[in-house]
PDB file of C-alpha atoms in Angstrom:
ATOM      1  CA  LEU K   1      -1.112   6.832   8.538  1.00 35.00           C
ATOM      2  CA  LEU K   2      -4.493   5.347   7.780  1.00 37.00           C
ATOM      3  CA  SER K   3      -4.253   2.990   4.883  1.00 42.00           C
ATOM      4  CA  PHE K   4      -6.896   0.318   5.215  1.00 46.00           C
ATOM      5  CA  THR K   5      -8.215   0.327   1.681  1.00 48.00           C
ATOM      6  CA  ASN K   6      -7.202  -2.871  -0.112  1.00 49.00           C
ATOM      7  CA  THR K   7      -3.975  -3.047   1.875  1.00 49.00           C
ATOM      8  CA  CYS K   8      -3.168  -4.101   5.393  1.00 53.00           C
ATOM      9  CA  LEU K   9      -4.894  -3.517   8.692  1.00 54.00           C
ATOM     10  CA  LEU K  10      -2.061  -1.447  10.102  1.00 52.00           C
ATOM     11  CA  ALA K  11      -1.921   2.222  10.958  1.00 55.00           C
ATOM     12  CA  ASP K  12      -0.253   4.745  13.206  1.00 56.00           C
ATOM     13  CA  PHE K  13      -2.679   6.813  15.229  1.00 50.00           C
ATOM     14  CA  GLU K  14      -2.666  10.333  13.832  1.00 50.00           C
ATOM     15  CA  ASP K  15      -2.634  11.916  17.277  1.00 45.00           C
ATOM     16  CA  SER K  16      -1.847  15.407  16.065  1.00 44.00           C
ATOM     17  CA  ILE K  17      -4.593  16.026  13.454  1.00 43.00           C
ATOM     18  CA  VAL K  18      -1.759  16.295  10.957  1.00 43.00           C
ATOM     19  CA  SER K  19       0.015  18.528  13.476  1.00 42.00           C
ATOM     20  CA  GLN K  20      -3.232  20.373  14.183  1.00 41.00           C
ATOM     21  CA  GLU K  21      -2.099  23.992  14.204  1.00 41.00           C
ATOM     22  CA  GLU K  22       0.167  23.332  11.213  1.00 46.00           C
ATOM     23  CA  ILE K  23      -2.953  22.713   9.124  1.00 43.00           C
ATOM     24  CA  GLU K  24      -3.582  26.450   9.032  1.00 41.00           C
ATOM     25  CA  SER K  25       0.075  27.198   8.206  1.00 42.00           C
ATOM     26  CA  PRO K  26       0.441  26.127   4.554  1.00 41.00           C
ATOM     27  CA  GLN K  27       3.835  27.777   4.378  1.00 41.00           C
ATOM     28  CA  HIS K  28       5.126  25.123   6.793  1.00 44.00           C
ATOM     29  CA  GLN K  29       3.449  21.938   5.610  1.00 50.00           C
ATOM     30  CA  GLY K  30       1.237  22.799   2.676  1.00 55.00           C
ATOM     31  CA  PRO K  31      -2.469  22.026   2.187  1.00 66.00           C
ATOM     32  CA  PHE K  32      -1.938  18.538   0.718  1.00 77.00           C
ATOM     33  CA  ARG K  33      -0.752  15.260   2.154  1.00 80.00           C
ATOM     34  CA  GLY K  34       0.354  12.248   0.127  1.00 85.00           C
ATOM     35  CA  GLU K  35       0.682   8.621   1.188  1.00 85.00           C
ATOM     36  CA  PHE K  36       2.254   5.804  -0.794  1.00 88.00           C
ATOM     37  CA  SER K  37       2.873   2.201   0.193  1.00 88.00           C
ATOM     38  CA  PHE K  38       4.041  -1.101  -1.243  1.00 91.00           C
ATOM     39  CA  ASP K  39       3.670  -4.528   0.380  1.00 90.00           C
ATOM     40  CA  ALA K  40       4.744  -7.923  -0.907  1.00 91.00           C
ATOM     41  CA  VAL K  41       4.217 -11.369   0.604  1.00 91.00           C
ATOM     42  CA  GLY K  42       5.684 -14.300  -1.316  1.00 85.00           C
ATOM     43  CA  SER K  43       4.767 -18.000  -1.370  1.00 90.00           C
ATOM     44  CA  ALA K  44       2.393 -18.136   1.576  1.00 91.00           C
ATOM     45  CA  ASP K  45       0.857 -21.549   2.244  1.00 92.00           C
ATOM     46  CA  ILE K  46      -2.933 -21.696   1.897  1.00 91.00           C
ATOM     47  CA  ASP K  47      -4.363 -23.197   5.076  1.00 87.00           C
ATOM     48  CA  LYS K  48      -7.983 -23.637   3.927  1.00 86.00           C
ATOM     49  CA  PRO K  49      -9.344 -27.232   3.758  1.00 88.00           C
ATOM     50  CA  GLY K  50      -9.088 -28.673   0.269  1.00 87.00           C
ATOM     51  CA  PHE K  51      -6.129 -26.506  -0.750  1.00 89.00           C
ATOM     52  CA  THR K  52      -3.334 -28.127   1.244  1.00 86.00           C
ATOM     53  CA  GLY K  53       0.061 -27.699  -0.388  1.00 89.00           C
ATOM     54  CA  GLN K  54      -0.986 -24.765  -2.542  1.00 94.00           C
ATOM     55  CA  GLU K  55       0.677 -21.357  -2.294  1.00 95.00           C
ATOM     56  CA  VAL K  56      -0.255 -17.786  -3.130  1.00 95.00           C
ATOM     57  CA  ASP K  57       1.897 -14.704  -3.713  1.00 96.00           C
ATOM     58  CA  PHE K  58       0.505 -11.265  -2.902  1.00 95.00           C
ATOM     59  CA  SER K  59       1.628  -7.698  -3.509  1.00 94.00           C
ATOM     60  CA  CYS K  60      -0.079  -4.320  -3.433  1.00 92.00           C
ATOM     61  CA  PHE K  61       0.920  -0.790  -4.394  1.00 93.00           C
ATOM     62  CA  ALA K  62      -1.314   1.982  -3.069  1.00 91.00           C
ATOM     63  CA  GLY K  63      -1.246   5.757  -3.183  1.00 91.00           C
ATOM     64  CA  ARG K  64      -3.457   8.533  -1.913  1.00 89.00           C
ATOM     65  CA  VAL K  65      -3.434  12.333  -1.943  1.00 89.00           C
ATOM     66  CA  GLY K  66      -5.631  14.335   0.426  1.00 86.00           C
ATOM     67  CA  SER K  67      -6.339  17.887   1.470  1.00 85.00           C
ATOM     68  CA  VAL K  68      -7.877  19.592   4.486  1.00 83.00           C
ATOM     69  CA  ILE K  69     -11.257  21.001   3.442  1.00 85.00           C
ATOM     70  CA  CYS K  70     -12.437  22.283   6.835  1.00 84.00           C
ATOM     71  CA  TYR K  71     -10.544  23.087  10.037  1.00 81.00           C
ATOM     72  CA  SER K  72     -11.669  24.551  13.367  1.00 81.00           C
ATOM     73  CA  LYS K  73      -8.880  25.783  15.620  1.00 77.00           C
ATOM     74  CA  VAL K  74     -11.306  26.410  18.510  1.00 79.00           C
ATOM     75  CA  LYS K  75     -12.777  22.904  18.487  1.00 79.00           C
ATOM     76  CA  ARG K  76      -9.558  21.374  17.115  1.00 79.00           C
ATOM     77  CA  GLU K  77     -11.360  19.431  14.427  1.00 83.00           C
ATOM     78  CA  ALA K  78     -10.600  18.823  10.779  1.00 83.00           C
ATOM     79  CA  PHE K  79     -12.225  17.261   7.710  1.00 87.00           C
ATOM     80  CA  MET K  80     -10.040  15.920   4.912  1.00 86.00           C
ATOM     81  CA  LEU K  81     -10.917  14.629   1.453  1.00 90.00           C
ATOM     82  CA  ALA K  82      -8.631  12.148  -0.294  1.00 90.00           C
ATOM     83  CA  ILE K  83      -8.482  10.330  -3.611  1.00 93.00           C
ATOM     84  CA  GLY K  84      -6.262   7.398  -4.414  1.00 92.00           C
ATOM     85  CA  GLY K  85      -5.779   4.059  -6.006  1.00 93.00           C
ATOM     86  CA  ALA K  86      -4.347   0.611  -5.407  1.00 93.00           C
ATOM     87  CA  ARG K  87      -3.027  -2.216  -7.556  1.00 94.00           C
ATOM     88  CA  ALA K  88      -3.248  -5.590  -5.852  1.00 94.00           C
ATOM     89  CA  LYS K  89      -1.671  -8.700  -7.371  1.00 95.00           C
ATOM     90  CA  ILE K  90      -2.787 -12.164  -6.261  1.00 95.00           C
ATOM     91  CA  GLU K  91      -0.896 -15.038  -7.892  1.00 96.00           C
ATOM     92  CA  TRP K  92      -2.356 -18.470  -7.174  1.00 94.00           C
ATOM     93  CA  GLU K  93      -1.030 -21.036  -9.653  1.00 93.00           C
ATOM     94  CA  GLU K  94      -3.624 -23.732  -8.972  1.00 94.00           C
ATOM     95  CA  ASN K  95      -6.553 -21.333  -9.198  1.00 93.00           C
ATOM     96  CA  SER K  96      -9.221 -22.898 -11.406  1.00 93.00           C
ATOM     97  CA  TYR K  97     -11.863 -20.245 -10.741  1.00 94.00           C
ATOM     98  CA  PHE K  98     -10.275 -17.314 -12.559  1.00 95.00           C
ATOM     99  CA  SER K  99      -7.021 -16.394 -14.300  1.00 95.00           C
ATOM    100  CA  GLN K 100      -7.004 -12.714 -13.372  1.00 95.00           C
ATOM    101  CA  THR K 101      -4.094 -11.765 -11.114  1.00 96.00           C
ATOM    102  CA  VAL K 102      -4.141  -7.931 -11.077  1.00 96.00           C
ATOM    103  CA  PHE K 103      -6.940  -5.966  -9.411  1.00 96.00           C
ATOM    104  CA  PRO K 104      -6.862  -2.126  -9.746  1.00 95.00           C
ATOM    105  CA  THR K 105      -8.955  -0.045  -7.360  1.00 95.00           C
ATOM    106  CA  ALA K 106      -9.894   3.652  -7.185  1.00 95.00           C
ATOM    107  CA  THR K 107     -10.769   5.212  -3.823  1.00 94.00           C
ATOM    108  CA  LEU K 108     -12.578   8.297  -2.538  1.00 94.00           C
ATOM    109  CA  ALA K 109     -12.250   8.857   1.214  1.00 92.00           C
ATOM    110  CA  LEU K 110     -13.486  11.384   3.766  1.00 92.00           C
ATOM    111  CA  ARG K 111     -11.559  11.678   7.027  1.00 87.00           C
ATOM    112  CA  PHE K 112     -12.376  13.409  10.286  1.00 87.00           C
ATOM    113  CA  PHE K 113     -10.194  14.235  13.313  1.00 84.00           C
ATOM    114  CA  SER K 114     -11.353  15.777  16.592  1.00 86.00           C
ATOM    115  CA  ASN K 115      -9.832  16.897  19.893  1.00 83.00           C
ATOM    116  CA  ARG K 116     -13.128  18.355  21.119  1.00 84.00           C
ATOM    117  CA  LEU K 117     -13.458  16.027  24.127  1.00 85.00           C
ATOM    118  CA  ASP K 118     -11.068  16.395  27.044  1.00 83.00           C
ATOM    119  CA  ASP K 119      -8.300  13.783  27.064  1.00 86.00           C
ATOM    120  CA  TRP K 120      -9.687  12.187  23.888  1.00 88.00           C
ATOM    121  CA  ILE K 121      -8.747  12.366  20.247  1.00 86.00           C
ATOM    122  CA  TRP K 122     -11.000  10.688  17.670  1.00 88.00           C
ATOM    123  CA  GLN K 123     -10.492   9.924  14.029  1.00 87.00           C
ATOM    124  CA  ALA K 124     -12.943   8.528  11.510  1.00 90.00           C
ATOM    125  CA  GLN K 125     -12.783   7.513   7.874  1.00 91.00           C
ATOM    126  CA  PHE K 126     -15.372   6.602   5.243  1.00 94.00           C
ATOM    127  CA  ALA K 127     -13.909   5.222   2.015  1.00 93.00           C
ATOM    128  CA  MET K 128     -15.604   4.133  -1.227  1.00 95.00           C
ATOM    129  CA  ASN K 129     -13.622   1.672  -3.337  1.00 94.00           C
ATOM    130  CA  ILE K 130     -14.447   0.739  -6.934  1.00 95.00           C
ATOM    131  CA  ASP K 131     -12.688  -1.520  -9.404  1.00 95.00           C
ATOM    132  CA  ALA K 132     -10.904   0.896 -11.744  1.00 94.00           C
ATOM    133  CA  GLU K 133     -11.676  -1.305 -14.762  1.00 94.00           C
ATOM    134  CA  HIS K 134     -15.323  -2.019 -13.900  1.00 94.00           C
ATOM    135  CA  TRP K 135     -17.386   1.036 -12.998  1.00 94.00           C
ATOM    136  CA  ASP K 136     -20.299  -1.188 -12.053  1.00 94.00           C
ATOM    137  CA  PHE K 137     -21.402   0.139  -8.677  1.00 94.00           C
ATOM    138  CA  ASN K 138     -23.810  -2.754  -8.095  1.00 93.00           C
ATOM    139  CA  HIS K 139     -21.109  -5.432  -8.260  1.00 94.00           C
ATOM    140  CA  TYR K 140     -17.675  -3.799  -7.910  1.00 95.00           C
ATOM    141  CA  LEU K 141     -18.190  -1.202  -5.171  1.00 95.00           C
ATOM    142  CA  ASN K 142     -17.228  -1.721  -1.520  1.00 94.00           C
ATOM    143  CA  PHE K 143     -16.777   0.436   1.563  1.00 94.00           C
ATOM    144  CA  ASP K 144     -14.375   0.822   4.492  1.00 92.00           C
ATOM    145  CA  ILE K 145     -15.567   2.571   7.663  1.00 93.00           C
ATOM    146  CA  LEU K 146     -13.324   3.438  10.613  1.00 92.00           C
ATOM    147  CA  LEU K 147     -13.919   4.986  14.028  1.00 93.00           C
ATOM    148  CA  TRP K 148     -10.909   5.082  16.366  1.00 91.00           C
ATOM    149  CA  GLY K 149     -10.443   6.953  19.645  1.00 90.00           C
ATOM    150  CA  ARG K 150      -7.491   7.371  21.981  1.00 90.00           C
ATOM    151  CA  HIS K 151      -7.845   8.415  25.630  1.00 91.00           C
ATOM    152  CA  ASP K 152      -4.979   9.939  27.634  1.00 90.00           C
ATOM    153  CA  PHE K 153      -5.254   7.604  30.603  1.00 93.00           C
ATOM    154  CA  ARG K 154      -1.843   8.551  31.986  1.00 92.00           C
ATOM    155  CA  PRO K 155       0.897  10.863  30.674  1.00 89.00           C
ATOM    156  CA  ASN K 156       2.619   7.810  29.202  1.00 92.00           C
ATOM    157  CA  ILE K 157      -0.383   5.494  28.597  1.00 94.00           C
ATOM    158  CA  GLY K 158      -3.174   5.782  26.046  1.00 92.00           C
ATOM    159  CA  LEU K 159      -6.296   3.622  25.853  1.00 94.00           C
ATOM    160  CA  HIS K 160      -7.782   2.826  22.429  1.00 93.00           C
ATOM    161  CA  ALA K 161     -11.311   1.901  21.322  1.00 94.00           C
ATOM    162  CA  GLY K 162     -13.216   1.781  18.050  1.00 94.00           C
ATOM    163  CA  PHE K 163     -14.057  -0.425  15.085  1.00 93.00           C
ATOM    164  CA  ILE K 164     -13.351  -1.101  11.411  1.00 92.00           C
ATOM    165  CA  VAL K 165     -16.174  -2.134   9.062  1.00 93.00           C
ATOM    166  CA  GLN K 166     -15.643  -3.678   5.623  1.00 92.00           C
ATOM    167  CA  THR K 167     -18.819  -4.034   3.578  1.00 93.00           C
ATOM    168  CA  GLY K 168     -19.940  -4.446  -0.019  1.00 92.00           C
ATOM    169  CA  MET K 169     -19.546  -7.142  -2.671  1.00 91.00           C
ATOM    170  CA  GLN K 170     -21.366  -9.606  -0.383  1.00 88.00           C
ATOM    171  CA  ILE K 171     -18.386  -9.591   2.003  1.00 87.00           C
ATOM    172  CA  ASP K 172     -19.008  -8.000   5.395  1.00 92.00           C
ATOM    173  CA  ARG K 173     -16.586  -7.965   8.300  1.00 91.00           C
ATOM    174  CA  ILE K 174     -16.312  -5.968  11.533  1.00 93.00           C
ATOM    175  CA  TYR K 175     -13.085  -5.674  13.506  1.00 91.00           C
ATOM    176  CA  PRO K 176     -13.189  -4.149  17.000  1.00 95.00           C
ATOM    177  CA  ILE K 177     -10.307  -1.848  17.894  1.00 93.00           C
ATOM    178  CA  PHE K 178      -9.107  -2.114  21.484  1.00 95.00           C
ATOM    179  CA  GLY K 179      -5.897  -1.958  23.484  1.00 95.00           C
ATOM    180  CA  PHE K 180      -3.341   0.505  24.777  1.00 95.00           C
ATOM    181  CA  ASP K 181      -0.028   2.176  24.005  1.00 93.00           C
ATOM    182  CA  TRP K 182       2.646   2.599  26.675  1.00 95.00           C
ATOM    183  CA  LYS K 183       5.652   4.867  26.417  1.00 94.00           C
ATOM    184  CA  ILE K 184       7.965   2.900  28.681  1.00 96.00           C
ATOM    185  CA  ASN K 185      10.746   5.513  28.610  1.00 96.00           C
ATOM    186  CA  ASP K 186      12.382   7.905  26.151  1.00 93.00           C
ATOM    187  CA  LEU K 187      13.650   5.003  24.032  1.00 96.00           C
ATOM    188  CA  TRP K 188      10.935   2.327  24.117  1.00 96.00           C
ATOM    189  CA  LYS K 189       7.222   2.332  23.300  1.00 95.00           C
ATOM    190  CA  LEU K 190       4.824  -0.632  23.337  1.00 95.00           C
ATOM    191  CA  ASN K 191       1.676  -0.598  21.148  1.00 93.00           C
ATOM    192  CA  LEU K 192      -0.893  -3.309  21.837  1.00 94.00           C
ATOM    193  CA  VAL K 193      -3.848  -2.038  19.800  1.00 92.00           C
ATOM    194  CA  PHE K 194      -5.644  -4.860  17.978  1.00 92.00           C
ATOM    195  CA  PRO K 195      -5.748  -5.121  14.986  1.00 89.00           C
ATOM    196  CA  VAL K 196      -4.164  -1.890  13.790  1.00 88.00           C
ATOM    197  CA  ASN K 197      -0.909  -1.558  15.737  1.00 89.00           C
ATOM    198  CA  LEU K 198       0.760  -4.444  17.544  1.00 92.00           C
ATOM    199  CA  SER K 199       4.372  -3.400  17.826  1.00 93.00           C
ATOM    200  CA  ILE K 200       7.277  -2.437  20.005  1.00 95.00           C
ATOM    201  CA  GLU K 201       9.288   0.611  18.959  1.00 94.00           C
ATOM    202  CA  ARG K 202      12.734   1.840  19.854  1.00 96.00           C
ATOM    203  CA  THR K 203      13.830   5.414  19.213  1.00 95.00           C
ATOM    204  CA  LEU K 204      17.217   5.501  17.519  1.00 96.00           C
ATOM    205  CA  SER K 205      17.576   9.254  17.016  1.00 94.00           C
ATOM    206  CA  ASP K 206      15.483  12.393  16.595  1.00 92.00           C
ATOM    207  CA  TYR K 207      14.365  11.158  13.181  1.00 93.00           C
ATOM    208  CA  TRP K 208      14.697   7.358  13.238  1.00 95.00           C
ATOM    209  CA  LYS K 209      12.843   4.550  14.990  1.00 94.00           C
ATOM    210  CA  ALA K 210      12.975   0.774  14.714  1.00 96.00           C
ATOM    211  CA  ALA K 211       9.926  -1.416  15.278  1.00 94.00           C
ATOM    212  CA  LEU K 212       8.962  -5.066  15.437  1.00 95.00           C
ATOM    213  CA  ALA K 213       5.316  -5.441  14.462  1.00 92.00           C
ATOM    214  CA  ILE K 214       2.597  -7.955  13.671  1.00 91.00           C
ATOM    215  CA  ARG K 215       0.929  -7.322  10.320  1.00 88.00           C
ATOM    216  CA  PHE K 216      -2.654  -8.193   9.321  1.00 87.00           C
ATOM    217  CA  PHE K 217      -3.766  -8.271   5.679  1.00 89.00           C
ATOM    218  CA  ASP K 218      -7.423  -8.396   4.646  1.00 88.00           C
ATOM    219  CA  VAL K 219      -8.087  -7.723   0.955  1.00 90.00           C
ATOM    220  CA  ARG K 220     -11.240  -8.486  -1.031  1.00 91.00           C
ATOM    221  CA  GLU K 221     -11.609  -8.304  -4.808  1.00 93.00           C
ATOM    222  CA  ARG K 222     -13.980  -9.356  -7.603  1.00 95.00           C
ATOM    223  CA  ALA K 223     -12.781 -10.964 -10.850  1.00 95.00           C
ATOM    224  CA  ASP K 224     -13.893 -10.185 -14.407  1.00 95.00           C
ATOM    225  CA  GLU K 225     -17.208 -11.266 -15.912  1.00 94.00           C
ATOM    226  CA  ASP K 226     -15.623 -13.602 -18.496  1.00 94.00           C
ATOM    227  CA  GLU K 227     -13.752 -15.830 -16.043  1.00 95.00           C
ATOM    228  CA  PRO K 228     -14.656 -19.557 -15.568  1.00 95.00           C
ATOM    229  CA  LEU K 229     -16.432 -18.425 -12.397  1.00 96.00           C
ATOM    230  CA  PRO K 230     -17.884 -15.078 -13.572  1.00 95.00           C
ATOM    231  CA  MET K 231     -17.346 -12.158 -11.186  1.00 95.00           C
ATOM    232  CA  ALA K 232     -15.769 -14.472  -8.606  1.00 95.00           C
ATOM    233  CA  LEU K 233     -15.130 -13.032  -5.163  1.00 94.00           C
ATOM    234  CA  VAL K 234     -11.723 -13.555  -3.594  1.00 92.00           C
ATOM    235  CA  CYS K 235     -10.390 -12.618  -0.160  1.00 90.00           C
ATOM    236  CA  TYR K 236      -6.720 -12.586   0.771  1.00 91.00           C
ATOM    237  CA  ARG K 237      -6.112 -12.696   4.520  1.00 90.00           C
ATOM    238  CA  ASN K 238      -2.736 -13.190   6.120  1.00 90.00           C
ATOM    239  CA  THR K 239      -0.742 -12.459   9.255  1.00 89.00           C
ATOM    240  CA  GLY K 240       2.998 -11.966   9.560  1.00 87.00           C
ATOM    241  CA  LEU K 241       5.861 -10.424  11.473  1.00 90.00           C
ATOM    242  CA  GLU K 242       7.647  -7.300  10.287  1.00 90.00           C
ATOM    243  CA  LEU K 243      10.886  -5.550  11.190  1.00 93.00           C
ATOM    244  CA  ALA K 244      10.545  -1.892  10.268  1.00 91.00           C
ATOM    245  CA  PHE K 245      12.651   1.250  10.272  1.00 93.00           C
ATOM    246  CA  LYS K 246      10.731   4.510  10.470  1.00 90.00           C
ATOM    247  CA  TYR K 247      11.897   7.986   9.473  1.00 92.00           C
ATOM    248  CA  ASP K 248      10.008  11.139  10.485  1.00 86.00           C
ATOM    249  CA  TRP K 249      11.216  14.622   9.597  1.00 85.00           C
ATOM    250  CA  GLU K 250       9.203  17.310  11.414  1.00 76.00           C
ATOM    251  CA  ASN K 251       5.946  15.459  10.553  1.00 70.00           C
ATOM    252  CA  ILE K 252       6.446  16.615   6.961  1.00 76.00           C
ATOM    253  CA  ILE K 253       8.170  13.574   5.480  1.00 83.00           C
ATOM    254  CA  GLU K 254       7.521  10.129   6.936  1.00 85.00           C
ATOM    255  CA  ALA K 255       8.879   6.837   5.652  1.00 88.00           C
ATOM    256  CA  ASN K 256       8.560   3.251   6.829  1.00 88.00           C
ATOM    257  CA  LEU K 257      10.774   0.499   5.403  1.00 90.00           C
TER     258      LEU K 257
END
């Protein structure tokens, strides 16, 4: 699932356009798709000069509901519109710049999937994010832009290319997407796609998989106007290792713990 907004830079490639042909079969899957996630990272050491010995705790709850608004079976393309929100919590005890710890965000996103090109599937996303307590578009609005393609290089190997852009609130970053996925056999799959999917997966059953993955977090927020540093900008960036168990039931219910 794509879930870049105010959460982590991690996603599974949606290589089926939400099970392409199932999009036009509401009786099987329904016209809506919901995504919910929660991440928590406790007591991470701050490694920036001048802050040695300080720690920060981070957590984020995010949810999004989307619907297909246009689908072409001939060209195998789909547009989806989604709305959602996130609640990030950044606890930094020694923070002298602002006391705010909770940052709520509302999101409007447009997604696009295409299988038009032979041996390629492309997905794109444009998301607008606004502080849910400050509807000031000049100071509290930011954007996420994604373009990500996968090429069937071999029956068991896919090549990936694309980019992620984060812009707005005077914070601009571009991440290139590159790498490959390799289905080693029926049990093992290796994903080396920076920075969205660095993992090795093992199939446990028809519905369960286990994975060891590297996680990247990149969150940016703006504090309130009445803080010691008014409308301060803060970025939380972190990297870690995750052991995950994934459940997938007919591409209708998916869970990742």
